[in-house]
Coordinates of C-alpha atoms in Angstrom, one line a residue:
X1 CA -6.2 -13.3 4.8
X2 CA -8.4 -11.8 2.3
X3 CA -9.6 -13.6 -0.9
X4 CA -10.0 -11.4 -3.9
X5 CA -12.3 -12.2 -6.7
X6 CA -10.5 -11.2 -9.9
X7 CA -13.1 -9.2 -11.8
X8 CA -13.5 -5.8 -13.4
X9 CA -16.9 -5.5 -11.7
X10 CA -17.5 -4.9 -8.0
X11 CA -16.7 -7.7 -5.6
X12 CA -16.8 -8.2 -1.9
X13 CA -17.6 -4.6 -1.1
X14 CA -16.2 -3.0 -4.1
X15 CA -18.5 -0.7 -6.2
X16 CA -17.8 1.8 -8.9
X17 CA -15.4 4.5 -7.9
X18 CA -16.8 6.9 -5.3
X19 CA -14.9 10.2 -5.2
X20 CA -15.6 11.8 -1.9
X21 CA -16.2 15.6 -1.9
X22 CA -16.6 18.2 0.7
X23 CA -14.6 16.4 3.3
X24 CA -14.4 19.0 6.1
X25 CA -12.2 18.5 9.1
X26 CA -14.3 16.9 11.8
X27 CA -14.5 15.6 15.3
X28 CA -11.7 13.2 15.7
X29 CA -8.5 15.2 16.4
X30 CA -8.5 14.1 20.0
X31 CA -10.8 11.2 20.8
X32 CA -10.1 9.4 17.5
X33 CA -6.4 9.8 17.5
X34 CA -6.5 6.0 17.4
X35 CA -7.6 3.2 19.6
X36 CA -5.2 0.9 21.4
X37 CA -5.8 -2.8 21.0
X38 CA -5.1 -5.5 23.5
X39 CA -1.9 -7.3 22.7
X40 CA -1.2 -5.0 19.9
X41 CA -0.2 -1.5 19.2
X42 CA 3.5 -1.2 19.5
X43 CA 4.7 1.9 21.4
X44 CA 2.0 4.1 19.9
X45 CA -1.0 3.2 22.1
X46 CA -3.3 6.2 21.6
X47 CA -6.0 5.2 24.0
X48 CA -6.9 2.3 26.3
X49 CA -10.6 2.9 26.2
X50 CA -12.6 0.3 24.3
X51 CA -15.4 1.9 22.3
X52 CA -18.8 1.3 23.9
X53 CA -21.5 -0.3 21.8
X54 CA -24.4 -0.5 24.2
X55 CA -26.6 1.8 22.1
X56 CA -26.2 0.1 18.8
X57 CA -28.5 -2.4 17.2
X58 CA -26.8 -5.7 16.6
X59 CA -27.8 -8.1 13.8
X60 CA -29.7 -11.2 14.7
X61 CA -27.8 -14.5 14.3
X62 CA -29.0 -16.4 11.3
X63 CA -31.1 -13.6 9.7
X64 CA -31.5 -14.1 5.9
X65 CA -29.0 -11.9 4.2
X66 CA -28.3 -10.5 0.7
X67 CA -25.0 -9.0 -0.4
X68 CA -26.0 -6.1 -2.6
X69 CA -22.7 -4.2 -2.9
X70 CA -22.9 -4.2 -6.7
X71 CA -26.1 -2.1 -6.6
X72 CA -29.2 -2.2 -4.5
X73 CA -32.4 -3.9 -5.7
X74 CA -35.6 -5.1 -4.2
X75 CA -34.6 -7.7 -1.6
X76 CA -35.9 -11.3 -2.3
X77 CA -38.7 -12.6 -0.1
X78 CA -37.6 -13.5 3.4
X79 CA -34.4 -11.4 3.3
X80 CA -34.0 -9.4 6.6
X81 CA -30.6 -7.9 6.1
X82 CA -28.6 -6.4 3.2
X83 CA -25.2 -4.9 2.7
X84 CA -25.0 -2.0 0.3
X85 CA -22.5 0.7 -0.7
X86 CA -22.4 3.8 1.4
X87 CA -23.8 5.9 -1.5
X88 CA -26.7 3.6 -2.1
X89 CA -30.1 3.9 -0.5
X90 CA -31.1 1.7 2.4
X91 CA -33.7 -1.1 2.1
X92 CA -36.7 0.0 4.1
X93 CA -37.5 -2.2 7.1
X94 CA -34.4 -4.3 6.9
X95 CA -31.1 -4.4 8.8
X96 CA -28.8 -2.4 6.5
X97 CA -25.0 -2.7 6.6
X98 CA -23.0 0.1 5.0
X99 CA -20.0 -0.8 2.9
X100 CA -17.0 1.6 3.2
X101 CA -13.6 1.1 1.6
X102 CA -11.6 2.3 4.7
X103 CA -8.1 1.0 4.1
X104 CA -7.6 1.5 0.4
X105 CA -8.6 4.0 -2.3
X106 CA -11.7 3.3 -4.3
X107 CA -11.1 2.6 -8.0
X108 CA -11.1 5.9 -9.8
X109 CA -10.6 8.0 -6.6
X110 CA -6.8 8.1 -6.7
X111 CA -6.6 11.5 -8.3
X112 CA -8.7 13.0 -5.5
X113 CA -6.4 11.5 -2.8
X114 CA -3.3 12.7 -4.7
X115 CA -4.7 16.2 -5.0
X116 CA -6.0 16.5 -1.4
X117 CA -4.1 14.1 0.8
X118 CA -1.0 12.7 -1.0
X119 CA 0.7 12.1 2.4
X120 CA -1.9 9.6 3.4
X121 CA -1.1 7.2 0.5
X122 CA 1.3 4.4 1.3
X123 CA 4.7 4.5 -0.4
X124 CA 7.6 2.1 -0.6
X125 CA 11.2 3.1 0.1
X126 CA 11.6 4.6 -3.3
X127 CA 8.5 6.8 -2.9
X128 CA 6.4 4.7 -5.2
X129 CA 2.8 4.1 -4.4
X130 CA 2.0 0.7 -3.0
X131 CA -0.9 -0.8 -5.0
X132 CA -3.3 -3.7 -4.5
X133 CA -2.7 -5.1 -7.9
X134 CA -5.8 -7.2 -7.9
X135 CA -8.0 -4.1 -7.8
X136 CA -5.7 -1.3 -8.8
X137 CA -6.2 0.4 -5.4
X138 CA -3.6 2.3 -3.5
X139 CA -3.2 1.4 0.1
X140 CA -3.8 4.1 2.7
X141 CA -1.1 4.8 5.2
X142 CA -2.1 3.8 8.7
X143 CA 1.4 3.5 10.0
X144 CA 1.4 6.5 12.4
X145 CA -1.0 7.9 14.9
X146 CA -1.0 11.2 13.1
X147 CA -1.9 9.6 9.8
X148 CA -4.6 7.5 11.4
X149 CA -6.1 10.6 12.9
X150 CA -6.3 12.3 9.5
X151 CA -7.7 9.2 7.9
X152 CA -10.3 8.8 10.6
X153 CA -11.5 12.4 9.9
X154 CA -12.1 11.4 6.3
X155 CA -13.5 7.9 6.7
X156 CA -15.4 9.1 9.9
X157 CA -17.4 11.5 7.8
X158 CA -18.3 8.6 5.5
X159 CA -19.5 6.7 8.5
X160 CA -21.5 9.7 9.6
X161 CA -23.1 9.6 6.2
X162 CA -24.1 5.9 6.6
X163 CA -25.9 6.8 9.9
X164 CA -27.6 9.8 8.3
X165 CA -28.8 7.6 5.4
X166 CA -30.5 5.2 7.8
X167 CA -28.0 2.3 7.9
X168 CA -27.8 0.3 11.1
X169 CA -24.2 -0.9 10.7
X170 CA -21.0 -0.4 8.8
X171 CA -18.4 -2.8 7.3
X172 CA -15.0 -1.2 6.7
X173 CA -13.3 -3.1 4.0
X174 CA -9.6 -4.1 3.5
X175 CA -8.8 -4.5 7.1
X176 CA -6.1 -6.9 5.9
X177 CA -4.2 -4.3 3.8
X178 CA -1.1 -4.8 5.9
X179 CA -0.7 -8.1 4.2
X180 CA -0.2 -6.3 0.8
X181 CA 1.9 -3.4 2.2
X182 CA 5.4 -4.8 1.4
X183 CA 6.1 -4.6 5.1
X184 CA 5.2 -1.0 5.6
X185 CA 2.1 -1.7 7.7
X186 CA 1.4 -4.1 10.5
X187 CA -1.6 -5.7 12.0
X188 CA -1.2 -3.4 14.9
X189 CA -1.4 -0.3 12.7
X190 CA -4.7 -1.5 11.1
X191 CA -6.2 -2.6 14.4
X192 CA -5.5 0.8 15.9
X193 CA -7.2 2.5 12.9
X194 CA -10.1 0.0 13.0
X195 CA -10.5 1.0 16.7
X196 CA -10.9 4.6 15.8
X197 CA -13.5 3.7 13.2
X198 CA -15.4 1.6 15.7
X199 CA -15.5 4.5 18.1
X200 CA -16.9 6.8 15.4
X201 CA -19.5 4.2 14.3
X202 CA -20.6 3.6 17.9
X203 CA -20.9 7.3 18.5
X204 CA -23.2 7.5 15.4
X205 CA -25.3 4.6 16.8
X206 CA -24.0 2.1 14.3
X207 CA -22.7 -1.4 14.9
X208 CA -19.5 -2.2 13.1
X209 CA -18.5 -5.5 11.4
X210 CA -15.1 -7.1 11.1
X211 CA -14.5 -7.7 7.4
X212 CA -12.6 -10.9 6.9
X213 CA -9.1 -11.4 8.5
X214 CA -9.1 -14.1 11.1
X215 CA -5.7 -12.9 12.2
X216 CA -7.4 -10.1 14.1
X217 CA -10.2 -12.1 15.7
X218 CA -8.4 -12.2 19.0
X219 CA -8.5 -8.4 19.1
X220 CA -12.1 -8.0 18.2
X221 CA -13.2 -6.8 21.6
X222 CA -10.4 -4.3 22.1
X223 CA -11.0 -2.9 18.6
X224 CA -14.8 -2.8 19.2
X225 CA -16.2 -5.0 16.4
X226 CA -19.8 -6.2 17.0
X227 CA -20.2 -8.9 14.2
X228 CA -18.5 -10.2 11.2
X229 CA -18.9 -10.0 7.4
X230 CA -16.9 -12.8 5.8
X231 CA -16.1 -13.9 2.3
X232 CA -15.6 -17.6 1.4
X233 CA -15.3 -18.7 5.0
X234 CA -16.6 -22.1 4.0
X235 CA -14.0 -22.4 1.2
X236 CA -11.2 -21.6 3.7
X237 CA -12.6 -23.5 6.7
X238 CA -13.0 -20.3 8.8
X239 CA -16.7 -20.1 9.4
X240 CA -16.4 -21.8 12.8
X241 CA -13.8 -19.2 14.0
X242 CA -16.1 -16.3 13.1
X243 CA -19.2 -18.0 14.4
X244 CA -17.6 -18.8 17.7
X245 CA -16.1 -15.3 18.1
X246 CA -19.3 -13.4 17.3
X247 CA -22.0 -15.8 18.7
X248 CA -23.1 -16.6 15.2
X249 CA -23.7 -13.0 14.2
X250 CA -21.9 -13.6 10.9
X251 CA -22.9 -12.5 7.4
X252 CA -21.0 -15.0 5.1
X253 CA -20.8 -14.7 1.4
X254 CA -19.8 -17.6 -0.9
X255 CA -19.2 -17.0 -4.6
X256 CA -20.4 -19.2 -7.4
X257 CA -17.7 -21.3 -9.0
X258 CA -15.1 -20.6 -6.3
X259 CA -13.2 -23.4 -4.6
X260 CA -14.1 -27.0 -3.9
X261 CA -16.7 -26.6 -1.2
X262 CA -20.2 -26.6 -2.7
X263 CA -22.9 -24.3 -1.4
X264 CA -25.2 -27.1 -0.5
X265 CA -22.4 -28.6 1.6
X266 CA -21.7 -25.2 3.2
X267 CA -25.4 -24.9 4.0
X268 CA -25.5 -28.3 5.5
X269 CA -22.6 -27.4 7.8
X270 CA -23.4 -23.8 8.6
X271 CA -26.8 -22.9 7.5
X272 CA -28.4 -23.4 10.9
X273 CA -26.0 -21.0 12.6
X274 CA -24.8 -18.1 10.4
X275 CA -26.3 -16.0 7.6
X276 CA -25.0 -17.6 4.5
X277 CA -25.6 -16.4 0.9
X278 CA -24.3 -17.5 -2.5
X279 CA -23.7 -14.6 -5.0
X280 CA -22.2 -14.2 -8.4
X281 CA -18.6 -13.0 -8.5
X282 CA -19.7 -9.6 -9.8
X283 CA -22.5 -9.2 -7.2
X284 CA -24.8 -8.0 -10.0
X285 CA -28.2 -6.6 -9.2
X286 CA -31.2 -8.8 -9.8
X287 CA -32.4 -8.8 -13.4
X288 CA -28.9 -8.5 -14.9
X289 CA -27.5 -11.4 -16.8
X290 CA -25.3 -13.5 -14.5
X291 CA -27.0 -12.6 -11.3
X292 CA -26.9 -15.3 -8.7
X293 CA -28.6 -15.4 -5.3
X294 CA -29.2 -18.3 -3.1
X295 CA -29.6 -18.8 0.7
X296 CA -29.8 -21.9 2.8

């Protein structure tokens, strides 16, 4: 289950609207028709081949991490890994994770989707768009193999761009959109789409992180996830589940002022295992009023 920071500024992987342009059809019509997941995809299993990840570089467990999805800035001393938006530059010499909003529209990008791919926007029984009200983002329709293939062509090009920009990994956000879909999507639909994205990432030489959603931890291997990016796992007592599943290769973000578990307490419990960072709710760049950054 995703936790959403109610803010007008970027949060957990959200940055200012990125309107994709020049999205040519690409390489996924066959191989990325979708990836079957163990215990999962209803009668629409598109493939039973798990994406290989032998050539990708995995993050090191416990490496000091900064979550810079609100805008890149010079990493603090000792930081060895950052997560930044796909249109941001990478941090030289560090392990760079590329944020991609894979399951919902970015704020401000709805017009582009309506003009170019209206059939890929999720709608209710009355034909009305299904919106994530917390962020005013329309859900993308992963409910059929055909739509997943089209979406994988679009998002796959964004992932290609992450690789071309020098990122080592990608984190596709809103894996849990099925929880906000009014019953139109299932975990199986999103797991199948995530499998297609994992195949694309691995073919580009990128590792891929599971973004939140403990409900899909048991399908991580079938999907092809290599590590995790979690938000408020300490607040919701989930850090152990991610750490156990991914051999401590976990980038965990806690937000200042959220919940009852203090950051010092979180560090005492998890600081020697996973990469834990405290950020402000708006994930502001360093130097801006309200910026918060702490590690264990």
